[in-house]
Short mmCIF file of N, CA, C and O in Angstrom, two decimals:
data_model
loop_
_atom_site.label_atom_id
_atom_site.label_comp_id
_atom_site.label_asym_id
_atom_site.label_seq_id
_atom_site.Cartn_x
_atom_site.Cartn_y
_atom_site.Cartn_z
N MET A 291 130.01 76.82 105.42
CA MET A 291 128.63 77.21 105.30
C MET A 291 128.41 77.84 103.94
O MET A 291 129.28 78.47 103.38
N THR A 292 127.21 77.71 103.46
CA THR A 292 126.91 78.26 102.15
C THR A 292 126.64 79.75 102.22
O THR A 292 126.92 80.46 101.29
N GLU A 293 126.09 80.23 103.32
CA GLU A 293 125.79 81.64 103.44
C GLU A 293 126.71 82.28 104.47
O GLU A 293 127.11 81.65 105.43
N THR A 294 127.05 83.54 104.25
CA THR A 294 127.92 84.21 105.19
C THR A 294 127.09 84.92 106.25
O THR A 294 125.92 85.21 106.05
N LEU A 295 127.70 85.18 107.37
CA LEU A 295 127.02 85.84 108.47
C LEU A 295 126.99 87.35 108.23
O LEU A 295 127.95 87.92 107.74
N ASN A 296 125.89 87.98 108.62
CA ASN A 296 125.83 89.43 108.51
C ASN A 296 126.31 90.05 109.83
O ASN A 296 126.66 89.34 110.78
N GLY A 297 126.32 91.36 109.91
CA GLY A 297 126.85 92.06 111.07
C GLY A 297 126.10 91.77 112.35
O GLY A 297 126.72 91.59 113.41
N LYS A 298 124.78 91.73 112.30
CA LYS A 298 123.99 91.46 113.51
C LYS A 298 124.25 90.04 114.02
O LYS A 298 124.32 89.80 115.22
N GLN A 299 124.38 89.10 113.10
CA GLN A 299 124.64 87.72 113.50
C GLN A 299 126.03 87.58 114.12
O GLN A 299 126.20 86.91 115.13
N ARG A 300 127.03 88.25 113.52
CA ARG A 300 128.38 88.21 114.09
C ARG A 300 128.40 88.84 115.48
O ARG A 300 129.06 88.33 116.39
N ARG A 301 127.68 89.94 115.65
CA ARG A 301 127.63 90.61 116.94
C ARG A 301 127.00 89.69 117.99
O ARG A 301 127.49 89.61 119.12
N ALA A 302 125.94 88.99 117.62
CA ALA A 302 125.29 88.06 118.55
C ALA A 302 126.23 86.92 118.92
O ALA A 302 126.30 86.50 120.08
N LEU A 303 126.97 86.41 117.94
CA LEU A 303 127.92 85.33 118.21
C LEU A 303 129.07 85.79 119.08
O LEU A 303 129.54 85.07 119.96
N ARG A 304 129.55 87.01 118.85
CA ARG A 304 130.63 87.55 119.69
C ARG A 304 130.16 87.66 121.14
O ARG A 304 130.91 87.38 122.07
N ALA A 305 128.92 88.08 121.32
CA ALA A 305 128.38 88.19 122.68
C ALA A 305 128.29 86.82 123.34
O ALA A 305 128.62 86.66 124.53
N LEU A 306 127.85 85.82 122.60
CA LEU A 306 127.76 84.46 123.14
C LEU A 306 129.14 83.86 123.41
O LEU A 306 129.33 83.10 124.36
N GLY A 307 130.11 84.19 122.56
CA GLY A 307 131.43 83.60 122.68
C GLY A 307 132.33 84.27 123.68
O GLY A 307 133.40 83.76 124.01
N HIS A 308 131.91 85.42 124.20
CA HIS A 308 132.77 86.18 125.12
C HIS A 308 133.16 85.35 126.34
O HIS A 308 134.30 85.37 126.78
N HIS A 309 132.23 84.61 126.90
CA HIS A 309 132.47 83.87 128.13
C HIS A 309 132.97 82.45 127.89
O HIS A 309 133.18 81.72 128.87
N LEU A 310 133.13 82.05 126.66
CA LEU A 310 133.60 80.70 126.36
C LEU A 310 135.08 80.57 126.65
O LEU A 310 135.86 81.51 126.49
N ALA A 311 135.48 79.38 127.04
CA ALA A 311 136.90 79.05 127.18
C ALA A 311 137.38 78.42 125.88
O ALA A 311 136.58 77.85 125.13
N ALA A 312 138.66 78.54 125.61
CA ALA A 312 139.23 77.96 124.39
C ALA A 312 139.13 76.44 124.45
O ALA A 312 139.55 75.82 125.42
N VAL A 313 138.53 75.86 123.41
CA VAL A 313 138.35 74.41 123.35
C VAL A 313 139.54 73.75 122.68
O VAL A 313 139.94 72.65 123.05
N VAL A 314 140.15 74.43 121.71
CA VAL A 314 141.24 73.87 120.92
C VAL A 314 142.39 74.88 120.90
O VAL A 314 142.16 76.09 120.85
N GLN A 315 143.62 74.37 120.95
CA GLN A 315 144.80 75.22 120.83
C GLN A 315 145.57 74.80 119.59
O GLN A 315 145.79 73.61 119.36
N VAL A 316 146.00 75.79 118.80
CA VAL A 316 146.79 75.53 117.61
C VAL A 316 148.24 75.75 118.00
O VAL A 316 148.63 76.87 118.34
N GLY A 317 149.04 74.69 117.93
CA GLY A 317 150.43 74.75 118.38
C GLY A 317 151.42 74.63 117.25
O GLY A 317 151.17 75.08 116.12
N LYS A 318 152.54 73.98 117.54
CA LYS A 318 153.66 73.93 116.60
C LYS A 318 153.38 73.11 115.36
O LYS A 318 154.08 73.25 114.36
N GLU A 319 152.36 72.26 115.38
CA GLU A 319 152.05 71.46 114.20
C GLU A 319 151.17 72.20 113.21
O GLU A 319 150.92 71.71 112.12
N GLY A 320 150.65 73.35 113.60
CA GLY A 320 149.81 74.13 112.70
C GLY A 320 148.45 73.47 112.51
O GLY A 320 147.90 72.87 113.41
N THR A 321 147.93 73.58 111.30
CA THR A 321 146.61 73.01 111.01
C THR A 321 146.76 71.62 110.41
O THR A 321 146.64 71.41 109.21
N SER A 322 147.01 70.65 111.27
CA SER A 322 147.17 69.26 110.83
C SER A 322 145.80 68.63 110.64
O SER A 322 144.77 69.20 111.00
N ALA A 323 145.79 67.42 110.10
CA ALA A 323 144.54 66.70 109.90
C ALA A 323 143.86 66.39 111.23
O ALA A 323 142.64 66.44 111.34
N ALA A 324 144.65 66.09 112.25
CA ALA A 324 144.09 65.81 113.57
C ALA A 324 143.44 67.06 114.16
O ALA A 324 142.38 66.97 114.79
N LEU A 325 144.04 68.22 113.95
CA LEU A 325 143.46 69.47 114.44
C LEU A 325 142.14 69.77 113.74
O LEU A 325 141.16 70.14 114.38
N VAL A 326 142.12 69.58 112.43
CA VAL A 326 140.89 69.82 111.66
C VAL A 326 139.78 68.88 112.13
O VAL A 326 138.63 69.30 112.30
N ALA A 327 140.13 67.63 112.41
CA ALA A 327 139.13 66.67 112.90
C ALA A 327 138.62 67.08 114.27
O ALA A 327 137.42 67.00 114.55
N ALA A 328 139.51 67.54 115.15
CA ALA A 328 139.10 67.97 116.49
C ALA A 328 138.21 69.20 116.42
O ALA A 328 137.21 69.29 117.14
N VAL A 329 138.53 70.13 115.55
CA VAL A 329 137.72 71.34 115.40
C VAL A 329 136.35 70.99 114.82
O VAL A 329 135.33 71.50 115.28
N SER A 330 136.31 70.12 113.83
CA SER A 330 135.04 69.70 113.24
C SER A 330 134.15 69.02 114.26
O SER A 330 132.94 69.28 114.33
N GLU A 331 134.74 68.16 115.08
CA GLU A 331 133.97 67.46 116.11
C GLU A 331 133.44 68.44 117.15
O GLU A 331 132.28 68.36 117.57
N ALA A 332 134.28 69.39 117.56
CA ALA A 332 133.84 70.39 118.54
C ALA A 332 132.74 71.28 117.96
O ALA A 332 131.79 71.64 118.66
N LEU A 333 132.83 71.63 116.69
CA LEU A 333 131.80 72.44 116.05
C LEU A 333 130.48 71.68 115.94
O LEU A 333 129.41 72.26 116.12
N ASP A 334 130.55 70.39 115.64
CA ASP A 334 129.34 69.58 115.57
C ASP A 334 128.65 69.51 116.93
O ASP A 334 127.43 69.49 117.02
N GLU A 335 129.45 69.49 117.99
CA GLU A 335 128.89 69.36 119.33
C GLU A 335 128.40 70.69 119.90
O GLU A 335 127.36 70.76 120.54
N HIS A 336 129.15 71.78 119.66
CA HIS A 336 128.85 73.06 120.31
C HIS A 336 128.33 74.15 119.39
O HIS A 336 127.78 75.13 119.89
N GLU A 337 128.55 74.09 118.12
CA GLU A 337 128.19 75.11 117.11
C GLU A 337 129.08 76.35 117.19
O GLU A 337 129.40 76.93 116.17
N LEU A 338 129.48 76.78 118.35
CA LEU A 338 130.31 77.97 118.51
C LEU A 338 131.48 77.60 119.41
O LEU A 338 131.27 77.17 120.56
N ILE A 339 132.70 77.74 118.90
CA ILE A 339 133.88 77.38 119.69
C ILE A 339 134.92 78.49 119.62
O ILE A 339 134.95 79.27 118.67
N LYS A 340 135.76 78.49 120.64
CA LYS A 340 136.86 79.45 120.70
C LYS A 340 138.17 78.67 120.60
O LYS A 340 138.31 77.61 121.22
N LEU A 341 139.10 79.19 119.80
CA LEU A 341 140.40 78.56 119.62
C LEU A 341 141.49 79.56 119.98
O LEU A 341 141.32 80.75 119.80
N LYS A 342 142.61 79.04 120.47
CA LYS A 342 143.77 79.86 120.75
C LYS A 342 144.89 79.47 119.80
O LYS A 342 145.17 78.30 119.60
N VAL A 343 145.53 80.48 119.20
CA VAL A 343 146.70 80.25 118.35
C VAL A 343 147.92 80.57 119.20
O VAL A 343 148.12 81.73 119.60
N LEU A 344 148.72 79.55 119.50
CA LEU A 344 149.89 79.73 120.36
C LEU A 344 151.03 80.37 119.57
O LEU A 344 151.06 80.34 118.34
N GLU A 345 152.00 80.93 120.29
CA GLU A 345 153.15 81.56 119.64
C GLU A 345 154.00 80.55 118.87
O GLU A 345 154.71 80.93 117.94
N SER A 346 153.93 79.29 119.26
CA SER A 346 154.73 78.26 118.59
C SER A 346 154.14 77.84 117.25
O SER A 346 154.75 77.06 116.52
N SER A 347 152.97 78.36 116.90
CA SER A 347 152.33 77.98 115.64
C SER A 347 153.12 78.55 114.45
O SER A 347 153.48 79.73 114.45
N PRO A 348 153.39 77.72 113.44
CA PRO A 348 154.14 78.20 112.27
C PRO A 348 153.30 79.11 111.37
O PRO A 348 153.85 79.85 110.55
N LEU A 349 151.98 79.08 111.52
CA LEU A 349 151.10 79.88 110.68
C LEU A 349 150.64 81.14 111.40
O LEU A 349 150.54 81.17 112.62
N ASP A 350 150.35 82.16 110.63
CA ASP A 350 149.78 83.39 111.14
C ASP A 350 148.34 83.13 111.59
O ASP A 350 147.67 82.24 111.06
N ARG A 351 147.84 83.91 112.52
CA ARG A 351 146.49 83.69 113.04
C ARG A 351 145.43 83.85 111.95
O ARG A 351 144.43 83.15 111.95
N HIS A 352 145.66 84.74 111.00
CA HIS A 352 144.72 84.91 109.89
C HIS A 352 144.69 83.68 108.99
O HIS A 352 143.63 83.25 108.54
N GLU A 353 145.87 83.11 108.74
CA GLU A 353 145.95 81.88 107.93
C GLU A 353 145.27 80.71 108.63
O GLU A 353 144.56 79.92 107.99
N VAL A 354 145.46 80.61 109.95
CA VAL A 354 144.83 79.52 110.72
C VAL A 354 143.32 79.65 110.64
O VAL A 354 142.60 78.68 110.38
N ALA A 355 142.80 80.87 110.86
CA ALA A 355 141.35 81.08 110.84
C ALA A 355 140.77 80.76 109.47
O ALA A 355 139.74 80.08 109.36
N GLU A 356 141.42 81.23 108.43
CA GLU A 356 140.93 80.99 107.07
C GLU A 356 140.96 79.51 106.71
O GLU A 356 140.00 78.96 106.16
N THR A 357 142.06 78.83 107.05
CA THR A 357 142.21 77.41 106.73
C THR A 357 141.17 76.57 107.47
O THR A 357 140.52 75.71 106.87
N LEU A 358 141.01 76.81 108.78
CA LEU A 358 140.07 76.01 109.56
C LEU A 358 138.62 76.27 109.13
O LEU A 358 137.82 75.34 109.04
N ALA A 359 138.31 77.52 108.84
CA ALA A 359 136.95 77.84 108.39
C ALA A 359 136.65 77.14 107.07
O ALA A 359 135.56 76.61 106.86
N GLU A 360 137.62 77.13 106.18
CA GLU A 360 137.42 76.50 104.87
C GLU A 360 137.31 74.98 104.99
O GLU A 360 136.41 74.37 104.42
N GLN A 361 138.20 74.37 105.76
CA GLN A 361 138.22 72.91 105.85
C GLN A 361 137.08 72.35 106.69
O GLN A 361 136.70 71.20 106.51
N CYS A 362 136.55 73.14 107.62
CA CYS A 362 135.46 72.68 108.47
C CYS A 362 134.10 73.20 108.01
O CYS A 362 133.10 72.93 108.67
N ALA A 363 134.07 73.95 106.91
CA ALA A 363 132.83 74.56 106.40
C ALA A 363 132.18 75.42 107.47
O ALA A 363 130.97 75.35 107.71
N ALA A 364 132.98 76.23 108.15
CA ALA A 364 132.51 77.08 109.23
C ALA A 364 132.71 78.55 108.86
O ALA A 364 133.26 78.87 107.81
N GLU A 365 132.25 79.43 109.74
CA GLU A 365 132.39 80.87 109.57
C GLU A 365 133.24 81.43 110.71
O GLU A 365 133.08 81.02 111.86
N VAL A 366 134.11 82.37 110.39
CA VAL A 366 134.86 83.06 111.42
C VAL A 366 133.97 84.18 111.96
O VAL A 366 133.64 85.11 111.25
N ALA A 367 133.58 84.05 113.21
CA ALA A 367 132.73 85.07 113.83
C ALA A 367 133.57 86.22 114.37
O ALA A 367 133.15 87.36 114.35
N GLN A 368 134.79 85.90 114.83
CA GLN A 368 135.66 86.93 115.37
C GLN A 368 137.10 86.44 115.35
O GLN A 368 137.38 85.26 115.54
N LEU A 369 138.00 87.39 115.14
CA LEU A 369 139.43 87.14 115.23
C LEU A 369 140.00 88.28 116.06
O LEU A 369 140.11 89.41 115.58
N LEU A 370 140.27 88.00 117.31
CA LEU A 370 140.72 89.04 118.24
C LEU A 370 142.00 88.58 118.91
O LEU A 370 141.99 87.59 119.66
N GLY A 371 143.09 89.25 118.63
CA GLY A 371 144.38 88.83 119.16
C GLY A 371 144.73 87.46 118.61
O GLY A 371 144.66 87.24 117.40
N ASN A 372 145.07 86.55 119.48
CA ASN A 372 145.37 85.18 119.06
C ASN A 372 144.20 84.24 119.30
O ASN A 372 144.37 83.03 119.42
N THR A 373 143.01 84.80 119.42
CA THR A 373 141.81 84.02 119.68
C THR A 373 140.89 84.05 118.46
O THR A 373 140.63 85.11 117.90
N ILE A 374 140.40 82.89 118.08
CA ILE A 374 139.50 82.75 116.93
C ILE A 374 138.17 82.21 117.45
O ILE A 374 138.14 81.28 118.26
N LEU A 375 137.09 82.78 116.96
CA LEU A 375 135.75 82.32 117.30
C LEU A 375 135.13 81.77 116.02
O LEU A 375 134.93 82.51 115.05
N LEU A 376 134.86 80.45 116.00
CA LEU A 376 134.29 79.80 114.82
C LEU A 376 132.86 79.37 115.08
O LEU A 376 132.53 78.93 116.19
N PHE A 377 132.03 79.47 114.05
CA PHE A 377 130.62 79.08 114.14
C PHE A 377 130.26 78.20 112.96
O PHE A 377 130.61 78.49 111.82
N LYS A 378 129.57 77.11 113.26
CA LYS A 378 129.02 76.24 112.23
C LYS A 378 127.68 75.75 112.73
O LYS A 378 127.59 75.06 113.74
N ARG A 379 126.62 76.12 112.04
CA ARG A 379 125.27 75.76 112.45
C ARG A 379 125.05 74.26 112.25
O ARG A 379 125.33 73.71 111.19
N ASN A 380 124.55 73.61 113.29
CA ASN A 380 124.21 72.20 113.22
C ASN A 380 122.83 72.11 112.57
O ASN A 380 121.84 72.54 113.16
N GLU A 381 122.76 71.59 111.38
CA GLU A 381 121.50 71.57 110.64
C GLU A 381 120.49 70.60 111.22
O GLU A 381 119.29 70.81 111.10
N GLU A 382 120.95 69.54 111.88
CA GLU A 382 120.03 68.56 112.45
C GLU A 382 119.42 69.05 113.76
O GLU A 382 118.22 68.93 113.98
N GLU A 383 120.25 69.59 114.66
CA GLU A 383 119.79 70.07 115.96
C GLU A 383 120.42 71.42 116.26
O GLU A 383 121.33 71.53 117.08
N PRO A 384 119.96 72.51 115.63
CA PRO A 384 120.56 73.81 115.91
C PRO A 384 120.26 74.25 117.34
O PRO A 384 119.17 74.02 117.86
N ARG A 385 121.26 74.85 118.00
CA ARG A 385 121.12 75.28 119.38
C ARG A 385 121.15 76.79 119.53
O ARG A 385 120.67 77.32 120.51
N ILE A 386 121.76 77.48 118.58
CA ILE A 386 121.94 78.92 118.68
C ILE A 386 121.01 79.61 117.71
O ILE A 386 121.08 79.39 116.50
N ALA A 387 120.14 80.46 118.24
CA ALA A 387 119.24 81.25 117.40
C ALA A 387 119.91 82.59 117.11
O ALA A 387 120.38 83.27 118.01
N LEU A 388 119.99 82.93 115.84
CA LEU A 388 120.59 84.19 115.40
C LEU A 388 119.54 85.05 114.71
O LEU A 388 118.55 84.51 114.21
N PRO A 389 119.75 86.36 114.66
CA PRO A 389 118.82 87.20 113.90
C PRO A 389 118.77 86.73 112.45
O PRO A 389 119.80 86.60 111.79
N GLY A 390 117.61 86.44 111.96
CA GLY A 390 117.46 85.94 110.60
C GLY A 390 117.59 84.43 110.48
O GLY A 390 117.35 83.86 109.44
N MET A 391 118.02 83.76 111.55
CA MET A 391 118.17 82.30 111.59
C MET A 391 117.52 81.77 112.86
O MET A 391 118.21 81.33 113.78
N PRO A 392 116.21 81.82 113.00
CA PRO A 392 115.59 81.34 114.24
C PRO A 392 115.68 79.83 114.34
O PRO A 392 115.90 79.13 113.35
N LEU A 393 115.53 79.34 115.54
CA LEU A 393 115.51 77.90 115.76
C LEU A 393 114.20 77.33 115.24
O LEU A 393 113.16 77.97 115.36
N PRO A 394 114.23 76.12 114.68
CA PRO A 394 112.97 75.50 114.26
C PRO A 394 112.15 75.13 115.47
O PRO A 394 112.70 74.84 116.54
N PRO A 395 110.82 75.10 115.35
CA PRO A 395 110.00 74.75 116.51
C PRO A 395 110.23 73.29 116.91
O PRO A 395 110.37 72.42 116.06
N LYS A 396 110.25 73.06 118.22
CA LYS A 396 110.44 71.69 118.72
C LYS A 396 109.12 70.95 118.63
O LYS A 396 108.06 71.53 118.81
N GLU A 397 109.21 69.66 118.38
CA GLU A 397 108.02 68.83 118.37
C GLU A 397 107.66 68.52 119.82
O GLU A 397 108.49 68.07 120.60
N ARG A 398 106.45 68.78 120.17
CA ARG A 398 106.00 68.53 121.54
C ARG A 398 105.38 67.15 121.62
O ARG A 398 104.62 66.76 120.76
N THR A 399 105.73 66.44 122.69
CA THR A 399 105.21 65.08 122.84
C THR A 399 104.09 65.02 123.86
O THR A 399 103.43 64.01 123.97
N GLY A 400 103.89 66.04 124.64
CA GLY A 400 102.85 66.02 125.65
C GLY A 400 102.56 67.42 126.13
O GLY A 400 102.90 68.38 125.47
N PRO A 401 101.94 67.55 127.30
CA PRO A 401 101.60 68.87 127.78
C PRO A 401 102.82 69.74 128.08
O PRO A 401 102.78 70.94 127.93
N GLY A 402 103.93 69.16 128.50
CA GLY A 402 105.14 69.91 128.77
C GLY A 402 106.25 69.44 127.84
O GLY A 402 106.06 68.56 127.02
N GLU A 403 107.42 70.03 127.94
CA GLU A 403 108.54 69.60 127.09
C GLU A 403 108.98 68.21 127.50
O GLU A 403 109.07 67.90 128.68
N GLY A 404 109.25 67.37 126.55
CA GLY A 404 109.71 66.03 126.82
C GLY A 404 108.65 65.12 127.41
O GLY A 404 108.96 64.11 128.00
N GLY A 405 107.38 65.49 127.26
CA GLY A 405 106.31 64.66 127.75
C GLY A 405 106.01 64.84 129.23
O GLY A 405 105.16 64.17 129.78
N ARG A 406 106.74 65.75 129.90
CA ARG A 406 106.50 65.97 131.32
C ARG A 406 105.30 66.90 131.50
O ARG A 406 105.08 67.80 130.70
N PRO A 407 104.54 66.71 132.56
CA PRO A 407 103.40 67.60 132.78
C PRO A 407 103.87 69.01 133.11
O PRO A 407 104.94 69.21 133.65
N VAL A 408 103.05 69.96 132.79
CA VAL A 408 103.36 71.36 133.06
C VAL A 408 103.17 71.62 134.55
O VAL A 408 102.18 71.21 135.15
N ALA A 409 104.16 72.29 135.16
CA ALA A 409 104.06 72.62 136.58
C ALA A 409 102.99 73.69 136.77
O ALA A 409 102.90 74.64 136.01
N ARG A 410 102.19 73.51 137.75
CA ARG A 410 101.11 74.46 138.02
C ARG A 410 101.41 75.17 139.33
O ARG A 410 101.92 74.58 140.28
N ARG A 411 101.05 76.44 139.39
CA ARG A 411 101.22 77.21 140.61
C ARG A 411 100.07 76.91 141.56
O ARG A 411 98.93 76.77 141.14
N ARG A 412 100.39 76.82 142.82
CA ARG A 412 99.35 76.62 143.82
C ARG A 412 98.58 77.92 144.01
O ARG A 412 99.14 79.00 143.91
N LYS A 413 97.35 77.76 144.32
CA LYS A 413 96.55 78.93 144.64
C LYS A 413 96.90 79.37 146.05
O LYS A 413 97.05 78.56 146.96
N ALA A 414 97.01 80.66 146.22
CA ALA A 414 97.28 81.20 147.55
C ALA A 414 96.01 81.09 148.38
O ALA A 414 94.90 81.25 147.86
N PRO A 415 96.14 80.78 149.66
CA PRO A 415 94.95 80.70 150.50
C PRO A 415 94.29 82.08 150.60
O PRO A 415 94.96 83.10 150.53
N PRO A 416 93.01 82.09 150.74
CA PRO A 416 92.32 83.38 150.81
C PRO A 416 92.73 84.15 152.06
O PRO A 416 92.91 83.56 153.13
N ARG A 417 92.94 85.43 151.89
CA ARG A 417 93.30 86.27 153.02
C ARG A 417 92.05 86.94 153.56
O ARG A 417 91.25 87.49 152.80
N GLY A 418 91.91 86.89 154.80
CA GLY A 418 90.77 87.50 155.43
C GLY A 418 91.06 87.81 156.88
O GLY A 418 92.19 87.65 157.35
N PRO A 419 90.05 88.15 157.59
CA PRO A 419 90.29 88.50 159.00
C PRO A 419 90.77 87.32 159.83
O PRO A 419 91.48 87.50 160.81
N GLY A 420 90.49 86.10 159.42
CA GLY A 420 90.90 84.94 160.21
C GLY A 420 92.21 84.33 159.74
O GLY A 420 92.67 83.34 160.29
N SER A 421 92.88 84.88 158.72
CA SER A 421 94.12 84.27 158.22
C SER A 421 95.28 84.64 159.12
O SER A 421 95.26 85.62 159.83
N ARG A 422 96.32 83.85 159.07
CA ARG A 422 97.48 84.07 159.93
C ARG A 422 98.33 85.24 159.43
O ARG A 422 98.90 85.95 160.19
N ARG A 423 98.48 85.36 158.12
CA ARG A 423 99.31 86.45 157.55
C ARG A 423 98.46 87.70 157.44
O ARG A 423 97.40 87.68 156.84
N GLN A 424 98.93 88.76 158.00
CA GLN A 424 98.19 90.01 157.90
C GLN A 424 99.09 91.12 157.50
O GLN A 424 100.20 91.19 157.70
#
């Protein structure tokens, strides 16, 4: 990414990434070309991914995070233990709104999203002395 994340944005990403499961594991091969391709594909699909660095990895967790962030043009949102949280904003269809980086407005095709009609609430029947609910 061309711009770095500020503290509020990192905090928001950490909150979003807390419940994520690890999508990619870095093992004994380290940061191979196949791993970089898998991470890039996962970032394009999800924008925010969690990775696990296994004990069998020949690289230190800091080296793995730095290398993957550089090669995938992503940002390290968090490095906690052997877990890395990477973020790369999808410029075509962004899904995650961050402070200072709001989502662009969606183009509306009809009265509701996706051209579907807007659901309307039914009016409650008038309550009076002759109604069943009292």
